[in-house]
XYZ file of C-alpha atoms in Angstrom:
675
model
C -14.623 -10.094 5.350
C -17.987 -9.095 5.239
C -17.533 -7.742 8.733
C -14.199 -5.908 8.323
C -16.125 -4.399 4.973
C -18.927 -3.312 7.232
C -16.976 -1.845 10.060
C -15.183 -0.022 7.562
C -18.066 1.488 5.886
C -19.841 2.280 9.389
C -16.370 4.154 10.520
C -16.590 6.123 6.894
C -20.147 6.852 7.316
C -20.057 8.029 10.983
C -17.037 10.490 10.053
C -19.443 11.684 7.093
C -22.290 12.328 9.596
C -20.385 13.756 12.336
C -19.006 16.538 9.548
C -22.882 16.811 8.729
C -21.346 16.253 4.987
C -21.220 13.861 2.340
C -17.887 12.339 2.038
C -16.530 9.955 -0.446
C -17.085 6.700 0.814
C -15.905 2.895 -1.043
C -18.644 2.362 -3.407
C -17.775 5.510 -4.525
C -14.978 3.690 -6.299
C -17.104 2.318 -9.321
C -17.915 6.055 -10.057
C -14.949 7.558 -11.308
C -13.179 7.473 -14.340
C -10.253 9.110 -16.125
C -8.598 9.853 -19.376
C -5.351 8.309 -20.757
C -4.052 7.987 -24.228
C -3.482 11.040 -26.103
C -3.896 11.499 -29.649
C -4.513 14.832 -30.985
C -5.094 15.576 -35.020
C -2.190 17.323 -37.194
C -4.254 20.668 -37.013
C -4.965 20.921 -32.950
C -8.652 20.757 -33.697
C -9.689 17.653 -31.814
C -8.559 15.001 -29.755
C -9.085 11.474 -29.158
C -8.721 9.993 -25.868
C -9.524 6.967 -23.907
C -12.132 6.967 -21.279
C -11.677 4.405 -18.738
C -14.435 3.701 -16.228
C -15.367 0.926 -13.862
C -17.820 -1.544 -14.668
C -19.841 -2.758 -11.227
C -20.984 -5.540 -12.628
C -18.014 -7.390 -13.740
C -16.020 -5.668 -11.198
C -12.893 -4.309 -13.736
C -12.043 -1.311 -15.451
C -13.793 -0.883 -18.652
C -12.599 1.883 -21.812
C -14.012 3.366 -24.734
C -12.641 5.730 -27.235
C -14.041 9.494 -27.295
C -13.103 12.726 -28.744
C -13.131 15.958 -27.724
C -13.644 19.396 -29.936
C -10.433 21.525 -28.635
C -12.337 24.659 -29.843
C -15.588 24.248 -27.326
C -14.984 20.853 -25.230
C -17.629 19.549 -27.487
C -17.202 15.583 -26.566
C -18.578 12.673 -28.446
C -18.028 8.741 -27.888
C -16.044 6.993 -31.376
C -16.984 3.682 -29.619
C -19.289 2.305 -26.874
C -20.043 -0.689 -24.538
C -17.814 -3.053 -21.735
C -15.110 -3.987 -23.238
C -11.763 -2.232 -23.411
C -10.723 -0.074 -26.211
C -7.342 1.683 -26.047
C -4.323 2.757 -27.962
C -5.790 4.820 -30.448
C -3.832 5.965 -33.350
C -4.627 8.304 -36.430
C -3.233 7.663 -39.968
C -0.949 10.233 -41.567
C -3.784 11.551 -43.331
C -5.947 11.770 -40.242
C -8.761 9.752 -42.286
C -8.438 6.637 -40.421
C -8.000 5.442 -36.455
C -6.469 2.378 -35.476
C -7.000 0.889 -31.901
C -6.930 -2.273 -30.253
C -10.180 -3.730 -28.283
C -11.637 -6.595 -26.677
C -14.874 -6.504 -28.207
C -14.480 -9.609 -29.344
C -13.502 -11.273 -26.563
C -9.546 -10.974 -27.160
C -7.776 -8.104 -27.833
C -7.540 -7.196 -31.550
C -6.520 -4.319 -33.801
C -9.864 -2.224 -35.063
C -10.073 0.727 -37.749
C -12.548 3.583 -37.716
C -13.098 5.474 -40.773
C -13.564 8.767 -39.136
C -15.411 10.353 -42.116
C -17.945 7.460 -42.958
C -18.364 6.251 -39.024
C -17.877 2.603 -40.602
C -15.609 0.292 -38.117
C -13.815 -2.839 -38.659
C -12.089 -5.686 -36.742
C -8.972 -6.015 -38.541
C -7.274 -8.952 -37.348
C -8.114 -12.654 -35.323
C -5.013 -12.995 -33.450
C -4.215 -15.331 -30.757
C -2.006 -13.175 -28.726
C -2.235 -9.313 -27.651
C -1.055 -6.876 -30.374
C 0.550 -3.451 -28.866
C 2.752 -0.412 -29.462
C 0.497 -0.109 -33.235
C 2.409 1.992 -35.930
C 1.631 3.626 -39.278
C 3.780 3.689 -42.093
C 4.724 7.088 -43.442
C 2.569 6.276 -46.091
C -0.562 5.267 -44.373
C -0.466 1.734 -45.994
C 0.651 -0.536 -43.338
C 0.353 -1.083 -39.453
C 3.012 -2.106 -37.263
C 3.087 -3.655 -33.842
C 4.499 -6.056 -31.945
C 3.016 -9.170 -30.462
C 4.098 -12.476 -28.141
C 4.738 -15.394 -30.388
C 4.724 -18.722 -28.545
C 7.782 -21.103 -28.696
C 7.641 -24.805 -28.713
C 7.124 -26.119 -24.833
C 10.430 -28.183 -24.208
C 9.020 -31.021 -22.478
C 11.561 -33.890 -22.224
C 9.276 -36.738 -20.573
C 6.230 -38.087 -22.257
C 5.010 -40.790 -19.988
C 3.635 -44.215 -21.735
C 1.240 -46.376 -21.217
C -1.818 -43.867 -21.147
C -5.306 -45.765 -22.227
C -7.316 -44.116 -24.783
C -9.695 -41.912 -22.691
C -7.969 -42.520 -19.368
C -7.738 -39.207 -17.303
C -4.548 -38.989 -16.022
C -3.171 -36.022 -13.727
C -1.998 -33.089 -15.483
C 1.278 -33.253 -16.823
C 4.544 -31.927 -15.301
C 5.727 -28.464 -16.329
C 9.054 -28.291 -17.349
C 11.283 -25.040 -16.632
C 14.778 -24.501 -17.465
C 14.778 -20.718 -18.576
C 16.259 -17.865 -16.096
C 13.125 -15.880 -16.576
C 9.831 -18.409 -16.347
C 7.298 -16.094 -14.475
C 6.284 -12.883 -14.068
C 3.774 -11.007 -12.444
C 0.306 -10.616 -13.543
C 0.517 -12.911 -16.073
C 2.093 -15.921 -13.996
C 4.513 -18.622 -14.837
C 6.045 -17.463 -18.623
C 4.808 -19.706 -22.053
C 7.860 -20.363 -24.053
C 8.120 -17.841 -27.086
C 9.223 -14.053 -27.583
C 7.913 -10.850 -28.408
C 8.250 -9.521 -32.390
C 7.308 -7.005 -35.009
C 4.450 -7.732 -37.077
C 3.338 -5.578 -40.307
C -0.463 -5.352 -41.316
C -1.796 -3.760 -44.263
C -4.277 -1.166 -43.332
C -7.019 -2.800 -44.849
C -6.536 -5.761 -43.087
C -5.268 -9.112 -43.934
C -2.482 -11.635 -42.837
C 0.125 -9.833 -40.390
C 3.757 -10.612 -41.717
C 6.196 -11.538 -38.988
C 9.141 -9.158 -39.266
C 11.252 -10.251 -36.782
C 12.583 -13.288 -35.440
C 14.873 -15.376 -33.290
C 15.072 -16.156 -29.737
C 15.187 -12.821 -28.515
C 12.001 -9.966 -27.433
C 11.914 -7.133 -29.581
C 10.144 -5.191 -27.049
C 11.926 -1.966 -26.297
C 10.220 0.239 -29.024
C 10.330 0.513 -32.813
C 10.000 3.301 -35.377
C 9.253 3.167 -39.649
C 11.695 4.346 -41.890
C 10.873 7.277 -43.979
C 11.071 5.164 -47.122
C 8.510 2.431 -45.518
C 11.183 0.154 -46.191
C 12.558 -0.597 -43.038
C 12.106 -0.208 -39.206
C 14.258 0.916 -36.493
C 13.589 -1.675 -33.504
C 15.220 -2.133 -30.078
C 16.051 -5.362 -28.664
C 18.302 -7.319 -26.323
C 19.808 -9.852 -28.607
C 22.495 -10.690 -25.929
C 22.665 -14.546 -25.513
C 22.586 -14.330 -22.169
C 19.784 -11.626 -22.062
C 17.901 -13.123 -19.372
C 20.993 -12.335 -16.991
C 21.718 -8.845 -18.697
C 17.950 -7.382 -18.271
C 18.597 -3.508 -19.314
C 20.875 -4.385 -22.231
C 18.870 -3.269 -25.546
C 20.375 -2.173 -29.078
C 18.935 -0.417 -31.992
C 18.994 -2.164 -35.096
C 17.498 -1.561 -38.543
C 15.590 -4.365 -39.941
C 14.616 -4.499 -43.727
C 11.113 -5.121 -44.380
C 11.329 -7.712 -47.391
C 14.106 -9.867 -45.726
C 14.433 -8.673 -42.386
C 17.969 -8.280 -42.505
C 19.197 -6.631 -39.452
C 21.787 -3.526 -39.147
C 22.817 -2.696 -35.808
C 23.407 1.138 -35.171
C 23.880 1.247 -31.228
C 26.490 -0.858 -29.227
C 27.308 0.152 -25.451
C 26.768 -1.463 -22.302
C 23.267 -0.034 -21.321
C 19.790 0.308 -22.739
C 19.183 2.073 -25.950
C 15.789 2.077 -26.290
C 12.353 3.656 -27.942
C 14.214 4.830 -31.416
C 11.384 7.442 -33.091
C 12.907 8.460 -36.861
C 12.379 12.202 -37.231
C 10.140 13.904 -39.925
C 12.515 14.240 -42.696
C 13.639 10.570 -42.272
C 17.751 11.780 -41.271
C 18.020 11.531 -37.580
C 17.057 8.988 -35.042
C 15.929 9.985 -31.456
C 15.953 7.406 -28.446
C 16.574 6.914 -25.185
C 19.342 5.704 -23.001
C 22.340 5.572 -20.642
C 25.704 3.920 -19.638
C 24.473 1.062 -16.986
C 26.988 1.334 -14.030
C 24.975 -1.391 -12.133
C 23.281 1.600 -10.157
C 20.061 0.961 -8.527
C 19.012 4.238 -11.035
C 20.160 6.135 -13.648
C 18.772 9.275 -15.930
C 17.204 8.078 -19.407
C 19.185 10.358 -21.397
C 17.538 11.656 -25.073
C 20.083 10.953 -27.496
C 20.170 11.920 -31.418
C 21.976 10.084 -33.782
C 22.291 9.958 -37.787
C 20.051 6.876 -39.727
C 22.822 5.215 -40.306
C 23.919 5.421 -35.951
C 26.674 7.884 -36.900
C 27.104 11.035 -34.780
C 25.172 10.166 -31.717
C 25.094 13.056 -29.115
C 22.960 13.843 -25.574
C 20.567 16.981 -25.464
C 19.696 16.424 -22.053
C 22.863 15.746 -20.378
C 22.640 18.765 -18.212
C 18.910 18.439 -17.095
C 19.170 15.360 -14.240
C 15.928 14.053 -14.920
C 14.787 11.053 -16.835
C 13.322 11.488 -20.432
C 10.044 9.676 -20.775
C 7.628 9.558 -23.604
C 8.858 11.906 -26.085
C 7.790 13.073 -29.958
C 9.619 15.229 -32.906
C 8.136 18.265 -33.421
C 6.547 18.663 -37.039
C 9.668 20.558 -38.529
C 12.081 17.840 -37.150
C 13.784 20.874 -35.584
C 13.318 19.532 -32.298
C 11.884 17.227 -29.505
C 8.800 17.417 -27.318
C 9.377 15.056 -24.100
C 8.189 14.354 -20.756
C 9.583 14.252 -17.363
C 9.193 14.760 -13.655
C 10.310 17.279 -11.442
C 9.848 17.011 -7.738
C 6.465 15.193 -7.854
C 5.194 17.497 -11.071
C 4.721 15.895 -14.561
C 6.183 18.265 -17.299
C 6.855 18.296 -20.965
C 9.671 20.155 -22.304
C 10.662 21.331 -25.854
C 14.496 20.514 -26.723
C 15.635 22.330 -30.000
C 18.621 20.139 -31.571
C 20.684 23.601 -31.159
C 19.316 25.702 -28.455
C 17.994 25.882 -25.083
C 15.128 23.750 -23.933
C 12.229 25.751 -22.063
C 8.869 23.928 -20.498
C 5.845 23.819 -22.628
C 3.265 22.437 -20.056
C 3.286 20.925 -16.832
C 0.603 19.480 -14.267
C 0.366 15.863 -16.453
C -1.012 13.046 -14.411
C -3.647 11.416 -13.106
C -3.059 8.015 -15.393
C -4.456 5.572 -12.224
C -7.067 5.889 -9.411
C -5.440 4.041 -6.434
C -2.422 5.754 -4.762
C -0.872 9.560 -5.988
C 1.911 8.508 -8.337
C 3.129 10.682 -10.903
C 2.007 9.705 -14.824
C 0.826 11.271 -17.713
C 0.360 11.119 -21.298
C 0.715 14.153 -24.385
C 0.585 14.861 -27.596
C 1.636 17.915 -29.894
C -0.144 19.324 -33.281
C 1.721 20.718 -35.944
C 1.066 24.096 -34.741
C 2.234 23.427 -31.131
C -0.841 23.004 -29.554
C 0.110 20.735 -26.550
C -2.885 18.435 -25.615
C -2.267 16.201 -22.249
C -3.915 14.254 -19.147
C -4.414 16.806 -16.901
C -3.518 16.073 -13.114
C -5.665 17.762 -10.623
C -5.309 16.956 -6.669
C -9.181 16.722 -6.147
C -9.658 15.189 -9.456
C -8.470 11.857 -11.540
C -7.393 12.525 -14.756
C -9.015 15.213 -17.541
C -7.985 16.328 -20.899
C -6.384 19.679 -21.334
C -3.864 21.869 -23.901
C -1.749 24.016 -23.894
C -2.079 26.890 -26.815
C 0.098 29.817 -26.600
C 1.394 29.107 -23.253
C -2.189 28.990 -21.556
C -3.531 25.987 -19.911
C -7.313 25.066 -21.059
C -9.045 22.262 -19.490
C -11.411 20.142 -22.039
C -13.130 17.809 -20.032
C -14.628 16.864 -16.689
C -15.031 13.661 -16.254
C -15.913 13.333 -12.531
C -17.672 16.363 -11.532
C -21.043 14.278 -11.447
C -19.359 11.702 -9.113
C -17.013 14.183 -6.729
C -18.995 17.629 -6.957
C -21.257 17.104 -4.708
C -18.376 15.326 -2.059
C -16.568 16.933 0.151
C -12.736 16.033 -0.596
C -9.801 16.260 1.561
C -7.864 19.358 0.938
C -3.985 19.047 -0.576
C -1.322 20.903 0.569
C 2.429 20.427 -0.113
C 4.883 21.058 2.617
C 8.577 20.626 2.694
C 10.636 19.986 5.493
C 14.760 19.137 6.429
C 15.446 15.452 7.125
C 17.293 14.777 10.587
C 19.529 12.657 8.739
C 21.617 15.391 6.939
C 19.195 18.611 6.521
C 17.877 17.537 2.881
C 15.124 18.782 2.077
C 12.183 16.633 1.884
C 8.533 17.017 -0.390
C 5.616 15.895 1.162
C 1.927 15.993 0.725
C -0.941 16.478 3.725
C -4.319 15.732 2.651
C -7.002 17.131 5.164
C -10.096 15.426 6.631
C -13.386 17.192 5.004
C -14.117 20.190 7.772
C -10.867 20.148 9.311
C -10.288 22.204 12.237
C -6.588 23.299 13.177
C -8.071 23.714 16.731
C -8.573 20.075 17.340
C -6.779 16.659 17.506
C -6.887 14.246 14.481
C -5.482 10.738 13.939
C -2.759 10.237 11.619
C -1.726 8.058 8.881
C 1.723 8.261 7.174
C 1.656 6.826 3.598
C 4.605 5.488 2.229
C 5.450 4.813 -1.924
C 6.518 1.883 -3.567
C 9.408 0.993 -6.042
C 11.757 2.094 -4.205
C 12.679 4.526 -7.041
C 9.297 6.326 -7.722
C 7.780 9.444 -6.864
C 4.348 10.848 -5.511
C 3.102 13.794 -6.622
C -0.193 16.318 -6.388
C -2.585 14.107 -8.198
C -6.002 12.423 -7.325
C -5.764 9.691 -4.648
C -8.831 7.712 -4.373
C -6.762 5.683 -1.134
C -5.567 8.513 -0.060
C -8.915 10.298 -0.466
C -10.844 7.619 1.603
C -8.287 7.668 4.388
C -9.223 11.354 4.431
C -13.243 10.747 4.645
C -12.408 8.559 7.074
C -11.266 11.714 9.933
C -7.262 11.046 9.428
C -4.688 13.517 8.565
C -2.663 11.780 5.694
C 0.752 12.541 4.742
C 2.869 11.180 1.860
C 6.619 12.028 0.959
C 9.159 11.473 -1.667
C 12.205 10.159 0.810
C 15.481 9.801 -0.281
C 15.716 7.298 -3.300
C 12.475 8.781 -4.787
C 12.807 9.632 -8.666
C 12.406 13.565 -10.232
C 14.735 14.904 -7.752
C 17.960 14.094 -9.691
C 20.391 11.085 -9.818
C 22.187 11.907 -6.970
C 19.108 11.739 -4.970
C 18.019 8.232 -5.958
C 21.213 6.659 -5.753
C 21.811 7.446 -1.959
C 19.477 3.973 -1.643
C 22.225 2.370 -3.764
C 23.078 -0.889 -1.873
C 21.779 1.264 0.925
C 17.823 0.506 1.655
C 16.280 1.193 3.712
C 18.422 3.654 5.646
C 18.344 7.261 5.804
C 15.188 7.196 4.004
C 13.474 6.218 7.646
C 15.103 9.432 9.059
C 13.348 11.243 6.080
C 9.630 9.792 6.859
C 9.914 10.287 10.383
C 11.270 13.819 10.271
C 7.840 14.429 8.231
C 6.050 12.613 11.114
C 7.689 15.244 13.602
C 6.768 18.080 11.205
C 3.293 17.542 11.222
C 3.082 16.316 15.067
C 4.615 20.199 15.866
C 1.920 21.516 14.652
C -0.409 20.440 17.521
C -3.335 18.928 15.468
C -2.356 15.527 15.331
C -2.602 13.341 18.263
C 0.347 11.614 18.700
C -1.153 8.891 20.405
C -2.743 7.900 17.338
C -0.025 7.731 14.905
C -0.254 5.176 12.153
C 1.527 3.822 9.118
C 0.883 2.262 6.144
C 2.803 1.331 2.625
C 2.700 -0.842 -0.373
C 5.824 -2.784 -1.989
C 8.647 -0.422 -1.335
C 6.444 1.150 1.043
C 5.907 -2.091 2.513
C 9.437 -2.485 3.044
C 9.675 1.076 5.135
C 6.628 0.630 6.755
C 7.961 -2.890 8.360
C 11.505 -1.039 8.879
C 9.827 1.777 10.707
C 7.760 -0.392 13.461
C 11.645 -2.543 13.883
C 13.159 1.015 14.380
C 10.141 2.347 16.543
C 7.023 2.051 18.759
C 5.595 5.530 18.340
C 2.486 3.625 15.711
C -0.537 2.803 17.205
C -0.760 0.253 14.254
C 0.529 -0.894 11.208
C -0.476 -1.821 7.572
C 2.330 -3.543 5.635
C 1.226 -4.277 1.775
C 2.802 -6.840 -0.290
C 6.538 -6.301 1.319
C 9.824 -7.783 1.205
C 11.167 -8.960 4.242
C 13.704 -10.849 3.819
C 16.303 -9.570 1.067
C 17.854 -13.179 0.697
C 14.701 -14.939 0.209
C 12.969 -12.252 -2.209
C 16.280 -12.570 -4.989
C 15.597 -15.864 -4.821
C 11.693 -15.801 -5.033
C 10.841 -12.871 -7.357
C 10.472 -12.809 -10.434
C 13.126 -10.398 -12.213
C 15.946 -11.645 -9.693
C 18.634 -11.186 -12.100
C 17.839 -7.598 -12.255
C 17.273 -7.254 -8.431
C 21.063 -9.217 -6.935
C 22.541 -7.627 -9.561
C 21.604 -3.442 -9.380
C 20.329 -3.531 -5.581
C 22.959 -5.812 -3.773
C 25.442 -6.164 -6.201
C 26.223 -9.900 -5.126
C 24.532 -13.095 -4.898
C 22.906 -13.631 -1.701
C 25.423 -15.984 -0.346
C 28.133 -14.030 -1.010
C 26.758 -10.868 1.125
C 24.731 -12.816 3.955
C 25.651 -10.390 6.333
C 24.682 -7.030 4.039
C 21.478 -8.597 2.934
C 20.336 -9.603 6.044
C 21.516 -5.550 7.135
C 19.027 -4.628 5.576
C 16.007 -7.020 5.841
C 13.079 -5.981 8.217
C 13.247 -9.549 9.382
C 16.495 -9.217 11.105
C 14.506 -6.580 13.655
C 11.374 -8.569 13.815
C 12.516 -8.669 17.732
C 11.793 -5.181 18.122
C 8.595 -5.028 17.095
C 5.841 -4.242 19.479
C 3.067 -2.350 17.265
C -0.190 -4.007 16.038
C 0.525 -5.322 12.766
C -1.930 -6.214 9.745
C -0.136 -7.839 6.337
C -2.023 -7.714 2.932
C -0.632 -9.120 -0.453
C -2.325 -10.242 -3.571
C -2.248 -14.151 -3.370
C -0.506 -14.163 -7.222
C 2.335 -11.637 -6.459
C 5.198 -12.846 -8.105
C 6.796 -9.334 -7.901
C 7.105 -9.309 -3.479
C 5.575 -12.877 -3.300
C 3.541 -13.779 -0.873
C 5.969 -15.742 1.024
C 7.437 -12.880 2.431
C 4.078 -11.753 3.780
C 4.175 -14.988 5.294
C 7.664 -14.982 6.482
C 7.174 -11.514 8.811
C 3.393 -12.465 9.746
C 4.601 -16.213 11.403
C 7.570 -14.135 12.774
C 5.239 -11.380 14.587
C 3.032 -14.198 15.971
C 6.160 -15.800 17.192
C 6.974 -12.515 19.001
C 3.980 -12.424 20.710
C 2.642 -9.441 18.394
C -0.398 -8.291 17.642
C -1.205 -9.527 13.997
C -3.250 -10.220 11.108
C -2.555 -11.745 7.544
C -4.684 -10.672 4.585
C -4.836 -12.586 1.585
C -5.802 -10.865 -1.687
C -7.237 -13.920 -4.172
C -6.453 -13.380 -7.464
C -4.629 -10.471 -6.893
C -0.668 -9.703 -8.653
C 1.290 -7.380 -7.484
C -0.568 -4.095 -8.341
C -3.862 -5.782 -6.592
C -5.860 -2.841 -8.128
C -6.836 -4.753 -11.141
C -10.272 -5.377 -10.045
C -12.355 -2.428 -8.079
C -13.077 -4.509 -5.416
C -9.880 -4.740 -4.345
C -8.979 -1.314 -3.763
C -12.124 -1.141 -1.613
C -11.063 -4.531 0.296
C -7.490 -2.922 0.792
C -9.019 0.290 2.015
C -11.620 -1.217 4.201
C -9.002 -3.848 5.892
C -6.643 -0.780 6.856
C -9.330 1.497 8.419
C -10.693 -1.413 10.168
C -7.412 -2.179 11.502
C -6.496 1.143 12.560
C -9.807 2.033 13.980
C -9.504 -1.596 16.156
C -6.572 -0.062 17.843
C -7.885 3.438 18.484
C -10.662 1.414 19.912
C -8.630 -0.452 22.463
C -6.402 2.467 23.288
C -9.655 4.105 24.876
C-alpha cells in the first residue's frame, strides 16, 4: 500500500515539476472545505450554513455552523471544534437557532440563543435525531428518530455457568430488509416522529407502530397536528417506494389518511396560511425512473393538482413562498442545478442556477437553497474549480458571499473544465460531457486519457468541482466525464431508455465521447484508460468486455453478475422489481445478457478492481467474482479492498486519496509497460 501511494505521489509531483507549476496533490484533500445546509433569516440579511472541513488527525469530515452577512460578506462562527454540527434551523421569530451536534459524542439537539450567544444541549438521546422542524408558534421542535424494537431471538442456550465466557450468541434474522449500506446489519426497530419543547425536556413520541415515518413531515398551522409521510403497507418491505400522506393528531396520535395511490407521496409542506399542502410524488409504473412531480392539495386531502406535469424534470427540495401564492423548487437540467418559482396559478420561471458542490469526490449534481420573505435566494454556489460556496440571488443578480477555498486552491494550477456536446453512434442522440484538461495543456502535444463514468445508473454529473478528476488532470491526463443515456436531468424518456436495458446503448454514448476527443488530435490513442464506480463500475467492466482499445481499466465497486447482485445487495426488493421485472430464476437469460461476467472471456485489458469491504449496496463478492474470473482467463489483474469502507468509500478523506493513488498507479504501470 505504501509503495503504491508513494509511486502515485511521485507521478503527480513529476507532472507538477514538468509544467513548472504547483498542481493539486493527494494530501491537499485535507485542505478542502465546502458549504452546505443553507438557512436564511426572513429579512434576507444573514445566512447560516454548515462549513465542512477535513480533520487530518482523525481522518474524518467535521463541520461547524457559520453565518455570513448578505450585505458585506462578513463571516462569523456560530460553533467551533472538531465535532460535526449540522442542520441549522431558525425559530419562527428568528431569535434562536436549533441544530444537531456530536459535541457530546453522539448526535444531540442543541440550541443557540442568537441575541445573548448562549448555547445549550437540549437532548440526551440514544439514537440520532434528524429532520428538525419548528412548530409555527416556536414553542416546540419536531424531529424523527429511530426507535429500537425487541430482538427476536428464539433460542437461548441452557447451562451457561455464571462468569463463563461463551461465544457471542447467534443472530436471528427474519426481516426482508436486514442490512443497509453504510450502517451494516439492521437493528430491529422503526423511525418515528417526536416532539420536544423548545426549552428542552423529554421528547414525546407522536407516531407508533411497525412502520417507518421517514418520508418527510410538516406542522399543521394550528400546531395541533403533523402531516407525515410513511409506508404503512403490511408488506412494506416488498413495496419499497410506497408512501402516503397522513395527518397525525399531536395529543392522541390518531391518523387520517389524505392520499392513496400506487406510488410515493412524500415530503409534505404546509402553506403559510395552513390551507394547502404541497408534496412530491408520482404514479408508480415499475419503471427504472419516474419524474418526481410537485403536487398541491387542500389540507383535508381534496382537490389534488399537479403543478409541474409539463416540466419533464424531477422536483427536488421545495419551499413555499412567504405569501403562499407559489412554491420555489430545485431541479436539475442537463447537469445544471436550478431553482424555479412556480405560482399556484401562472407560468414558472427560473430564479437561480449554478447550484451544487455539496461534496468533494466526483462531480455529481447537488445543492441546497433557501428563500427570504423579500424573494432573496441563498444557495450553495457551484464552480468547476471550487467546492461549494454561499451565494445569493437578489433582483436577478448573483452575488458570491464566501470564498472558502481560496487559501487552499488560489495558488494552485487546476485543470480547465470545458463543456462539450456530441452525438451518439447508436442513434445520433446528443450527449453532454465535460473535459478536464491538465494544467498547462498544449493542444499540439499528445496526452494520456481517462474516461470517468458516473454511477446510479440514474444519476448525473455536471460542471462541478471534483477532487478526484482534478487529481487525474494534475497527473497529466485529459479526463472526460459524460451523462450517457439513463442519466437524470434530461427528461423521463432519456432516463427510461435503460429500463430493463442496462448496460446497452449507454456503451455507445460513452465510446462516441472517446472518439470525439481522440479525433481532436491531442489524445494518445495508445494511452486510453477507463474507470468508474458503482454503475460506472458496471459500465467499465462492460466496456472492456466489448472493446480492447483501452490500455488499462479500474473497475470500482461494480455489479458483475445481476443474478448474484439481486440476491446479495441490501435493497433487493427494489432492484429485481424495477430493474428487471422478474426474479432472477424467472429470467436467467435476461439477467445474464446484461451481466458483465458473461463477457469476461473477451477481456484482454489489464484491470484493477477496487471496493470497500463493508459495501452492502454492490457487495464485494461481486468484485471478487470478476477478479477470480479474470485470473482464470489469464488477464493481468489486481484487487484492492478498502477496509471499513461502505459503498460511498469517501467517509474518510484518506480513502479518497487511496482510491485516486491506486488508480493512477495502475494506469502508470500500463504506460510504463507499453514503452
